[in-house]
Coordinates of C-alpha atoms in Angstrom, one line a residue:
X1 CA -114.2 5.7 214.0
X2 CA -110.6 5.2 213.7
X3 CA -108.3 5.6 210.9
X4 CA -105.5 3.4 209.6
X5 CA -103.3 6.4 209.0
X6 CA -103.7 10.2 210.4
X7 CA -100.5 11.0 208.2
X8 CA -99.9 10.6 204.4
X9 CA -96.6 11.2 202.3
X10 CA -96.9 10.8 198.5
X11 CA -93.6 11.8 198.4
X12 CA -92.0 13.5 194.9
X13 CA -93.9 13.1 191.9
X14 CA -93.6 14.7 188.4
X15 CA -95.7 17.6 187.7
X16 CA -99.4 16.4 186.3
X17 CA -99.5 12.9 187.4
X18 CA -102.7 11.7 190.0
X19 CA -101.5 9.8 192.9
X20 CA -103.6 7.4 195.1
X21 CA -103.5 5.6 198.5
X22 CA -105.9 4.2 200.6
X23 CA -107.3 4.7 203.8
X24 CA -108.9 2.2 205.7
X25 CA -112.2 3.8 208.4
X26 CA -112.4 1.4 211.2
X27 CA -115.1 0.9 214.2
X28 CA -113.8 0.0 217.5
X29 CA -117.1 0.0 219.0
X30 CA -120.5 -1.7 219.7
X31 CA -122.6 -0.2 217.4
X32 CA -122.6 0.8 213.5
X33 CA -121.0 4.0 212.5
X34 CA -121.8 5.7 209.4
X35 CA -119.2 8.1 207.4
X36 CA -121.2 11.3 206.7
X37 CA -119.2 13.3 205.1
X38 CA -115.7 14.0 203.9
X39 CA -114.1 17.2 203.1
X40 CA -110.7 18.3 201.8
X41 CA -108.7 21.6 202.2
X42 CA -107.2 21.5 198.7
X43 CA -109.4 20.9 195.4
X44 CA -106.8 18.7 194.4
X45 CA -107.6 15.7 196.6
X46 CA -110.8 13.8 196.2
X47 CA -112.1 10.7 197.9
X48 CA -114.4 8.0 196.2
X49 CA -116.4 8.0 199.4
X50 CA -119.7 6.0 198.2
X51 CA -122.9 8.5 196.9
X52 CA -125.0 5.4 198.7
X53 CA -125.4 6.2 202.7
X54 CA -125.5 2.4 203.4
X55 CA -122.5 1.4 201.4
X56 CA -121.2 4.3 204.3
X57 CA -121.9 2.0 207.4
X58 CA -119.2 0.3 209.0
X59 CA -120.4 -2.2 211.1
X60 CA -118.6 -3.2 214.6
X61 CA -114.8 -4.8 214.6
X62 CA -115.4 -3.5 210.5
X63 CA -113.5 -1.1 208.0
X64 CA -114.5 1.2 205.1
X65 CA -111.8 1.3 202.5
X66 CA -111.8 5.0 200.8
X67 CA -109.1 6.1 197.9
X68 CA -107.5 9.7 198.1
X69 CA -106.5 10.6 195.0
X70 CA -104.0 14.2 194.7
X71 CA -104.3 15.5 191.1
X72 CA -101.0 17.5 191.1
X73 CA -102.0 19.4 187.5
X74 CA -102.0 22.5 189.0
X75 CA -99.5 22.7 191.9
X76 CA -95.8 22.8 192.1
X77 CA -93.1 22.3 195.1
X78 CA -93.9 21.0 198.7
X79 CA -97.7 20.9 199.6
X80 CA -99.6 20.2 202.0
X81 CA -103.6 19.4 202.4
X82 CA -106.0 18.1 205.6
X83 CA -109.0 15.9 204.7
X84 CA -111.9 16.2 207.3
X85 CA -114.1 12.4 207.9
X86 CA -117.1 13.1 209.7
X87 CA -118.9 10.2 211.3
X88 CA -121.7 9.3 213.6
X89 CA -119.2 7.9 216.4
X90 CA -120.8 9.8 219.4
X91 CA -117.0 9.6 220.9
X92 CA -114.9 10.7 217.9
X93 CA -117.4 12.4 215.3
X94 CA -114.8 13.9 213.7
X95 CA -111.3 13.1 212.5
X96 CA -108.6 14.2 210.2
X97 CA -105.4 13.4 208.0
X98 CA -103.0 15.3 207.1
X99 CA -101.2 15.1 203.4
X100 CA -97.9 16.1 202.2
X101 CA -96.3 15.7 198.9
X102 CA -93.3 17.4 197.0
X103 CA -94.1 17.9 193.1
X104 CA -92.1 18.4 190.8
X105 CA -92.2 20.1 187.5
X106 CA -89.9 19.2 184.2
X107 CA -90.4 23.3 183.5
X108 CA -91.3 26.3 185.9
X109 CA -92.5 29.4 185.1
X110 CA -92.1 33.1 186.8
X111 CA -94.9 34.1 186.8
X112 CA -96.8 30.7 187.7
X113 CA -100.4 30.9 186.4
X114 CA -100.7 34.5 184.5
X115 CA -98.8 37.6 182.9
X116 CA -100.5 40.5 184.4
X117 CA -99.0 43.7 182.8
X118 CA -101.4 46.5 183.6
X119 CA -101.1 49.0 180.7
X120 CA -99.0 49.9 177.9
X121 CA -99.5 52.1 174.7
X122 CA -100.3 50.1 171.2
X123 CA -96.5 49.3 169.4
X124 CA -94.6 49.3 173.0
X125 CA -93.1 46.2 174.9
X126 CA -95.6 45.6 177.5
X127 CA -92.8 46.0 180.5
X128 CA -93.0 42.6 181.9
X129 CA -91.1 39.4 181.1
X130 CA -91.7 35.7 181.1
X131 CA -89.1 33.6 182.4
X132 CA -89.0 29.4 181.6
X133 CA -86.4 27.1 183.5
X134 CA -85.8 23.9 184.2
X135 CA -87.6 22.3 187.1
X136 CA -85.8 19.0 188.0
X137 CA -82.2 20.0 188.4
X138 CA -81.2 20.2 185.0
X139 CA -78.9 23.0 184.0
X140 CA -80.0 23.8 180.1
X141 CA -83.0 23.9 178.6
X142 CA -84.2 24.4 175.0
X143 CA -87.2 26.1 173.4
X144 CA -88.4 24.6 170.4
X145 CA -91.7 27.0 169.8
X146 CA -93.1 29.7 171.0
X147 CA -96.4 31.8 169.8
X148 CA -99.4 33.9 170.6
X149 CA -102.8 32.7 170.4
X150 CA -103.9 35.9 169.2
X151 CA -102.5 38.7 166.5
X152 CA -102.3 41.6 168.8
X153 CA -99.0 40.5 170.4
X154 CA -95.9 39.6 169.1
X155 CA -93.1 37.4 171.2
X156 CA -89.4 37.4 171.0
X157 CA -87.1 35.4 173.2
X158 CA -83.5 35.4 174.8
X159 CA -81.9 32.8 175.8
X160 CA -79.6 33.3 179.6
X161 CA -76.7 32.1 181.1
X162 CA -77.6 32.4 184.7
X163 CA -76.2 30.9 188.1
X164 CA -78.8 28.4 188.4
X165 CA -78.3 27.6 184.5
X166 CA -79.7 28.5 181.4
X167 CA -83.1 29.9 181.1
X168 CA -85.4 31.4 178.4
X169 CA -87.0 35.3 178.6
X170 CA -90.0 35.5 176.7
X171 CA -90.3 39.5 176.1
X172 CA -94.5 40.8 174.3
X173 CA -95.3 43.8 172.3
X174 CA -98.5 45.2 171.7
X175 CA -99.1 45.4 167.5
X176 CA -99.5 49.3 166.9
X177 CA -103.0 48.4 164.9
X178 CA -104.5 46.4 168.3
X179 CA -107.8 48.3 169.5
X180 CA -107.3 50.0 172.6
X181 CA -109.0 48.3 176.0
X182 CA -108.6 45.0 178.0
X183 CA -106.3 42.1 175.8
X184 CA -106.6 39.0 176.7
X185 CA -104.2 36.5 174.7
X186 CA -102.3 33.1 175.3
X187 CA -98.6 31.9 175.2
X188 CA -97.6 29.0 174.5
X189 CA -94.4 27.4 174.5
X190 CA -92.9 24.0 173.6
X191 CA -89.3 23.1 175.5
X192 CA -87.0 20.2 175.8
X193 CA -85.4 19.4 179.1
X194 CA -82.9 16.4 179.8
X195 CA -84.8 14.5 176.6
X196 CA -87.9 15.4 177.0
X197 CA -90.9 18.0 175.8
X198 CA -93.1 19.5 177.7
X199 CA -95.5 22.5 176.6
X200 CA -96.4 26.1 178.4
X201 CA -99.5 27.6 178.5
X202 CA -100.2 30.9 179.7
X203 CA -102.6 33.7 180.0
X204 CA -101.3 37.4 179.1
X205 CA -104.1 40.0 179.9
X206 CA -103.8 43.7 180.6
X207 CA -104.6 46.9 179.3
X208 CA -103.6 48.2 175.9
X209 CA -103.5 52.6 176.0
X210 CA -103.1 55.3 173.1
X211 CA -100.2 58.0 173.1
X212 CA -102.4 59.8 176.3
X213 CA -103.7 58.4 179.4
X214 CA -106.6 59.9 181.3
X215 CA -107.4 58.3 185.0
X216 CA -108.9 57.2 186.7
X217 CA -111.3 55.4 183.9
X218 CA -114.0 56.2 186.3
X219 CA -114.9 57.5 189.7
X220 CA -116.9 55.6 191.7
X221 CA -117.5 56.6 195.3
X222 CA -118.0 54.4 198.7
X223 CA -122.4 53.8 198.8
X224 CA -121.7 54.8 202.5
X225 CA -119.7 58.3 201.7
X226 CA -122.2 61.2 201.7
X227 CA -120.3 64.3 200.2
X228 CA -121.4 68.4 200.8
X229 CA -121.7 70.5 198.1
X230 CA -118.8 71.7 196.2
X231 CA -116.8 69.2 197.7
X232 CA -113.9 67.3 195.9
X233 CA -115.3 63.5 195.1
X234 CA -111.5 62.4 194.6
X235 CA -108.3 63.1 196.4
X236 CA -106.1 62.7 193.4
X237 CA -108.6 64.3 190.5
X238 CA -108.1 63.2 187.1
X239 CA -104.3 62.7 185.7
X240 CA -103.8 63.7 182.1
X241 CA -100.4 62.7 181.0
X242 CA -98.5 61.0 178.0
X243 CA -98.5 57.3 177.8
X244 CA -94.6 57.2 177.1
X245 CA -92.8 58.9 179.5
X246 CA -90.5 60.1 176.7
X247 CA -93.5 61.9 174.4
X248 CA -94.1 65.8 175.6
X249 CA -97.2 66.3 177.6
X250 CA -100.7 66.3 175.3
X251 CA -102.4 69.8 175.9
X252 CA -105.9 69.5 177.2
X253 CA -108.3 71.3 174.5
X254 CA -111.5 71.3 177.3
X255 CA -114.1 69.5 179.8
X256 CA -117.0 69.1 180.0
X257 CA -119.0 68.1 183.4
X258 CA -122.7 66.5 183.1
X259 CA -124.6 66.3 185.8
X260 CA -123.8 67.6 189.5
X261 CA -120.5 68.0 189.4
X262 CA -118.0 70.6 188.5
X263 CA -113.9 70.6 187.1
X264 CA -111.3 72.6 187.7
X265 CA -107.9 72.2 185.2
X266 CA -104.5 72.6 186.7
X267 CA -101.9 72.3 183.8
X268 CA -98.5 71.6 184.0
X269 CA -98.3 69.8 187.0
X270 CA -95.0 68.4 188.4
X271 CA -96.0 65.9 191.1
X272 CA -93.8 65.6 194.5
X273 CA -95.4 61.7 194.3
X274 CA -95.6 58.5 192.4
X275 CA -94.0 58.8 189.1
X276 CA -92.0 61.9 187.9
X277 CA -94.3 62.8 184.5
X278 CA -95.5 66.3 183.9
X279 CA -99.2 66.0 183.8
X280 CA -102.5 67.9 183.6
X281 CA -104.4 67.5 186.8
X282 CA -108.5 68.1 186.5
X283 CA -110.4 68.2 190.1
X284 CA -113.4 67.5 190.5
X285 CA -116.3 68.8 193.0
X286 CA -119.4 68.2 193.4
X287 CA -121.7 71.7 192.3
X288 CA -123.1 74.3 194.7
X289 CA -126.3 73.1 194.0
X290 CA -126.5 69.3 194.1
X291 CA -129.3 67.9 195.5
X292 CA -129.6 65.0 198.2
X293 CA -129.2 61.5 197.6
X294 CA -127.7 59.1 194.5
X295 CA -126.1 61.0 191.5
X296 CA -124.4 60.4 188.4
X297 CA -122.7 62.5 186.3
X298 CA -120.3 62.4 183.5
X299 CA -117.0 63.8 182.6
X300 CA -115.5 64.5 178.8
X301 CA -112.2 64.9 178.3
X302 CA -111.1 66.5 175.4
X303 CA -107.0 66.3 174.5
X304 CA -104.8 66.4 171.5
X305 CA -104.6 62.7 171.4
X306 CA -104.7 61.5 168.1
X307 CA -105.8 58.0 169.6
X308 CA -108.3 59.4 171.8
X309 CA -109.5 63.0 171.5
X310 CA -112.0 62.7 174.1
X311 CA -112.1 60.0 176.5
X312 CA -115.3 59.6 178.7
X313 CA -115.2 59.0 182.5
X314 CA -118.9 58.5 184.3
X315 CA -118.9 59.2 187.6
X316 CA -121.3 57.8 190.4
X317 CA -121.3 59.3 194.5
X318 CA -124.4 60.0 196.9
X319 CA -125.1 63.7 198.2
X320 CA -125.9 64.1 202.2
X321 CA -128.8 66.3 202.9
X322 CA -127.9 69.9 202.9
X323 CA -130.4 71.0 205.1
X324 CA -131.5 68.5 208.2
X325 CA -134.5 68.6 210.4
X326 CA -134.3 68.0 213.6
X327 CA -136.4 65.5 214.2
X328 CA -136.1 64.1 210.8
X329 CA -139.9 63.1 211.4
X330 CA -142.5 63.8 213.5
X331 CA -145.2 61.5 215.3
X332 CA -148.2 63.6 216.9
X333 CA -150.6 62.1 219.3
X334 CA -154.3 64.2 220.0
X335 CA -156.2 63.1 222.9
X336 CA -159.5 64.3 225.0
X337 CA -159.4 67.5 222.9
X338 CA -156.0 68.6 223.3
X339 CA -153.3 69.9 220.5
X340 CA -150.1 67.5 220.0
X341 CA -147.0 69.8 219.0
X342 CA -143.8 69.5 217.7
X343 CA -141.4 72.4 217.5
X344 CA -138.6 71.3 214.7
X345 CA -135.6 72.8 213.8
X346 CA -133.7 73.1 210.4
X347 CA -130.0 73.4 210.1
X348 CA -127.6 73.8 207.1
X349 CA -124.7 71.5 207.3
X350 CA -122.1 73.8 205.9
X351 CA -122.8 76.1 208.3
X352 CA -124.6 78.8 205.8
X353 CA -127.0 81.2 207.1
X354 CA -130.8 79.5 206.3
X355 CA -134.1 81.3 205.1
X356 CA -137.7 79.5 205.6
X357 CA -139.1 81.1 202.4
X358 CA -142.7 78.8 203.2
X359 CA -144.5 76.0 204.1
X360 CA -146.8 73.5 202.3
X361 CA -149.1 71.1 204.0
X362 CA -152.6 69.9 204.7
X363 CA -154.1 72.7 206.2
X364 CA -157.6 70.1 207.5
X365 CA -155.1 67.6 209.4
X366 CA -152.0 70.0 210.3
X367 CA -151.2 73.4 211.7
X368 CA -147.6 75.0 211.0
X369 CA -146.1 78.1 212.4
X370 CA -142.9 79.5 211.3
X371 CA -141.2 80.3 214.3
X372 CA -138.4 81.5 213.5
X373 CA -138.1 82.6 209.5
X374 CA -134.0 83.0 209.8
X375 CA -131.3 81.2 211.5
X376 CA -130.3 84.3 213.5
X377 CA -127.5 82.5 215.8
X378 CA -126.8 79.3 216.8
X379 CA -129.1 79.5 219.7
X380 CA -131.7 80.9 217.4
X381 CA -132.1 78.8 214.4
X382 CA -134.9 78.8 211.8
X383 CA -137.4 76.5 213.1
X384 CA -141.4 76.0 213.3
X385 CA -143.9 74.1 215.0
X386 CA -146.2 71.3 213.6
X387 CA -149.2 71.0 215.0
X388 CA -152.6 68.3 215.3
X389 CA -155.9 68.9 217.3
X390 CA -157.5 65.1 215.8
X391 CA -156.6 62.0 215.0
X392 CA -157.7 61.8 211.3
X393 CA -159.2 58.6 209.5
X394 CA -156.8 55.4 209.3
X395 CA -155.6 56.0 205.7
X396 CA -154.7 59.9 206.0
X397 CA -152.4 59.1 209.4
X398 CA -149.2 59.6 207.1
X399 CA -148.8 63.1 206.1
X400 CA -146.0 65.6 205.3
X401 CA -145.1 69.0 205.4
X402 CA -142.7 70.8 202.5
X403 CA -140.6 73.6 203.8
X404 CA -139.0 76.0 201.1
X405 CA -135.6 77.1 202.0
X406 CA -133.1 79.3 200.2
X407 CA -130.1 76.7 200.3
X408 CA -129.4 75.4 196.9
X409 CA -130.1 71.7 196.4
X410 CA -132.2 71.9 199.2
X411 CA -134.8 73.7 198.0
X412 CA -137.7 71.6 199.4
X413 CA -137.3 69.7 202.6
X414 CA -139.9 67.1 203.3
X415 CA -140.8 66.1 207.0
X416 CA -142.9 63.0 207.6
X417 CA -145.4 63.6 209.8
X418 CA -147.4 60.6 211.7
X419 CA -150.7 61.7 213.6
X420 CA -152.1 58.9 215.7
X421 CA -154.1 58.3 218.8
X422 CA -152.1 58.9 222.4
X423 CA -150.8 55.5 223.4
X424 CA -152.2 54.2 226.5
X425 CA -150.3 53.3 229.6
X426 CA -151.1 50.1 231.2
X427 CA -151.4 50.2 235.1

């Protein structure tokens, strides 16, 4: 296929107007070529390519007229966009256009889409402004309303003389009676520039705190991140400080842990990072006794907030096995009479001295021998050997054996055992 045009200029348009322009899909050669698809970079240009595949079929020495429309609602200042036609043409299957246009706003906005202003404690400015200015040139603009969507913000505005001419700073507070958690509300302003009215919309979302703030809200670990016992789950721990900077530091009255995991207070901490705020710092570790795999636990904090006395953080991490066999699981294989063995060894991962207090298993499919009851030395570890003499029936093949140890968490260690007929060796 060829096209009339691999290049297309809208030019400067005003802010919110839909532009169009047509491009023409020609077929130099012998046969039919059908557009199968088109595709754009930018959601803001569309094509009225037919639904109909035959309407799509260009026939030799023809064309296929298709509009590209550029919705420029959302976008502001030079853009550019590539749409994609794919066709059958064995010798060009695919071609492409390339779009530029400059748009043009009556008023712009810093920050463009939303105001994003983390947290801030109920009957404080929220700490970030919004800023309205002409967008064609002009050097004044005038507001002629401005509100909030919702009563838990109020707005105030100043008007600025600035280098590029005047502008308006919108400034939010937080009402002191506005429940604490995520706010979501909407601005919206109506302005007159050089004669004419346009209106602002936009979101304001963050966080609204009481006179204390306790983070993280929660600690959530990496799935992949296995953690030892007593082990910190976070490098920072908890921070415990005052909201405003300017109110003295909220005494921490207790915590409580739930679950696996364990706290440690440090009060009166003066950090060497990040902000300057006096603060309580609470670590947190994982217990002595934690067993393997996926836990949850929970964490109450109890202050002299009188907005929050005790704030709840839940905590989520995985625990790595404590004590590993090695193998991990055993396949025995009987044959003509003859005992299959396996000697396996078990090792704590911190490095503690193990005890095999016992063994539990099927004494009519397995035999176990404790080897070695204590992990003597490196080169002597506690170990044992499993044991088979027969290949049992098809649906007691998968058995196990439970080794007690005297590490806490890993109290019982489980070791799958497989007995199965020797495998054969083809000659």
């Amino acid at each position: 296929g060829t096209f009339s045009t691999e290049k297309l200029d809208f030019g400067r348009v005003r802010q919110g107007k839909i532009v169009e322009a047509e491009l023409n899909i020609g077929n130099a050669g012998d046969e039919p070529v059908t557009v199968q698809r088109i595709q754009s970079s930018c959601p803001c240009v569309t094509t009225d390519l037919p639904e109909d595949p035959a309407s799509r079929v260009v026939e030799p020495g023809g064309q296929l007229a298709i509009t590209i429309r550029y919705d420029s609602a959302d976008v502001f200042g030079e853009r550019v966009a590539t749409v994609v036609i794919a066709t059958s043409d064995p010798q060009q299957p695919m071609g492409a256009v390339d779009i530029s246009i400059t748009v043009e706003a009556l008023v712009i906005t810093k920050p463009e889409k939303a105001l994003g202003w983390g947290m801030a404690p109920r009957g404080d400015d929220i700490g970030k402004d919004l800023i309205i200015y002409p967008g064609n040139g002009s050097k004044d603009i005038e507001l002629l309303e401005i509100q909030m969507a919702q009563p838990t913000m109020t707005v105030t505005t100043l008007r600025e003389d600035s280098p590029e001419g005047v502008r308006i700073r919108a400034r939010f507070r937080v009402l002191p009676e506005t429940p604490l958690g995520p706010l979501a509300n909407e601005v919206t302003a109506r302005v007159r520039v050089s004669g004419e009215e346009a209106t602002v919309r936009l979101p304001v979302k963050g966080e609204v705190v009481g006179d204390v703030l306790v983070m993280p809200q929660s600690i959530l670990c990496a799935p992949r991140l296995s953690y030892a016992q007593n082990q910190p789950l976070s490098k920072e721990g908890i921070i415990v400080r005052a909201s405003r900077e300017s109110d003295p530091l909220p005494d921490v009255l207790g915590v409580v842990a739930v679950g696996p995991i364990q706290c440690i207070v440090h009060k009166n901490i003066k950090p060497d990072w990040g902000p300057k705020v006096d603060r309580h710092i609470i670590e947190v570790r994982t217990t002595e006794n934690a067993p393997a795999g996926a836990q949850a636990g929970t964490i109450y904090v109890m202050t002299t907030s009188k907005d929050q006395p005790v704030v709840t953080i839940p905590v989520f991490f995985r625990m790595g096995a404590r004590v590993e066999a090695d193998p991990p699981q055993v396949v025995l294989e009987p044959s003509n009479g003859e005992t299959a063995s396996q000697r396996v060894v078990l090792k704590d991962s911190t490095g503690a001295a193990l005890t095999i207090r016992g063994v539990k298993f099927e004494e009519d499919l397995l035999d176990v021998r404790i080897e070695s009851e204590k992990a003597a030395t490196p080169e002597q570890p506690a170990a044992l050997v499993i044991s088979a003499s027969a290949v049992p029936a098809a649906d007691r093949m998968a058995t196990a054996v439970a080794v007690e140890t005297d590490q806490p968490g890993a109290e019982r260690v489980l070791i799958p055992v497989l007995i199965r007929g020797a495998t054969k060796t083809a000659r």
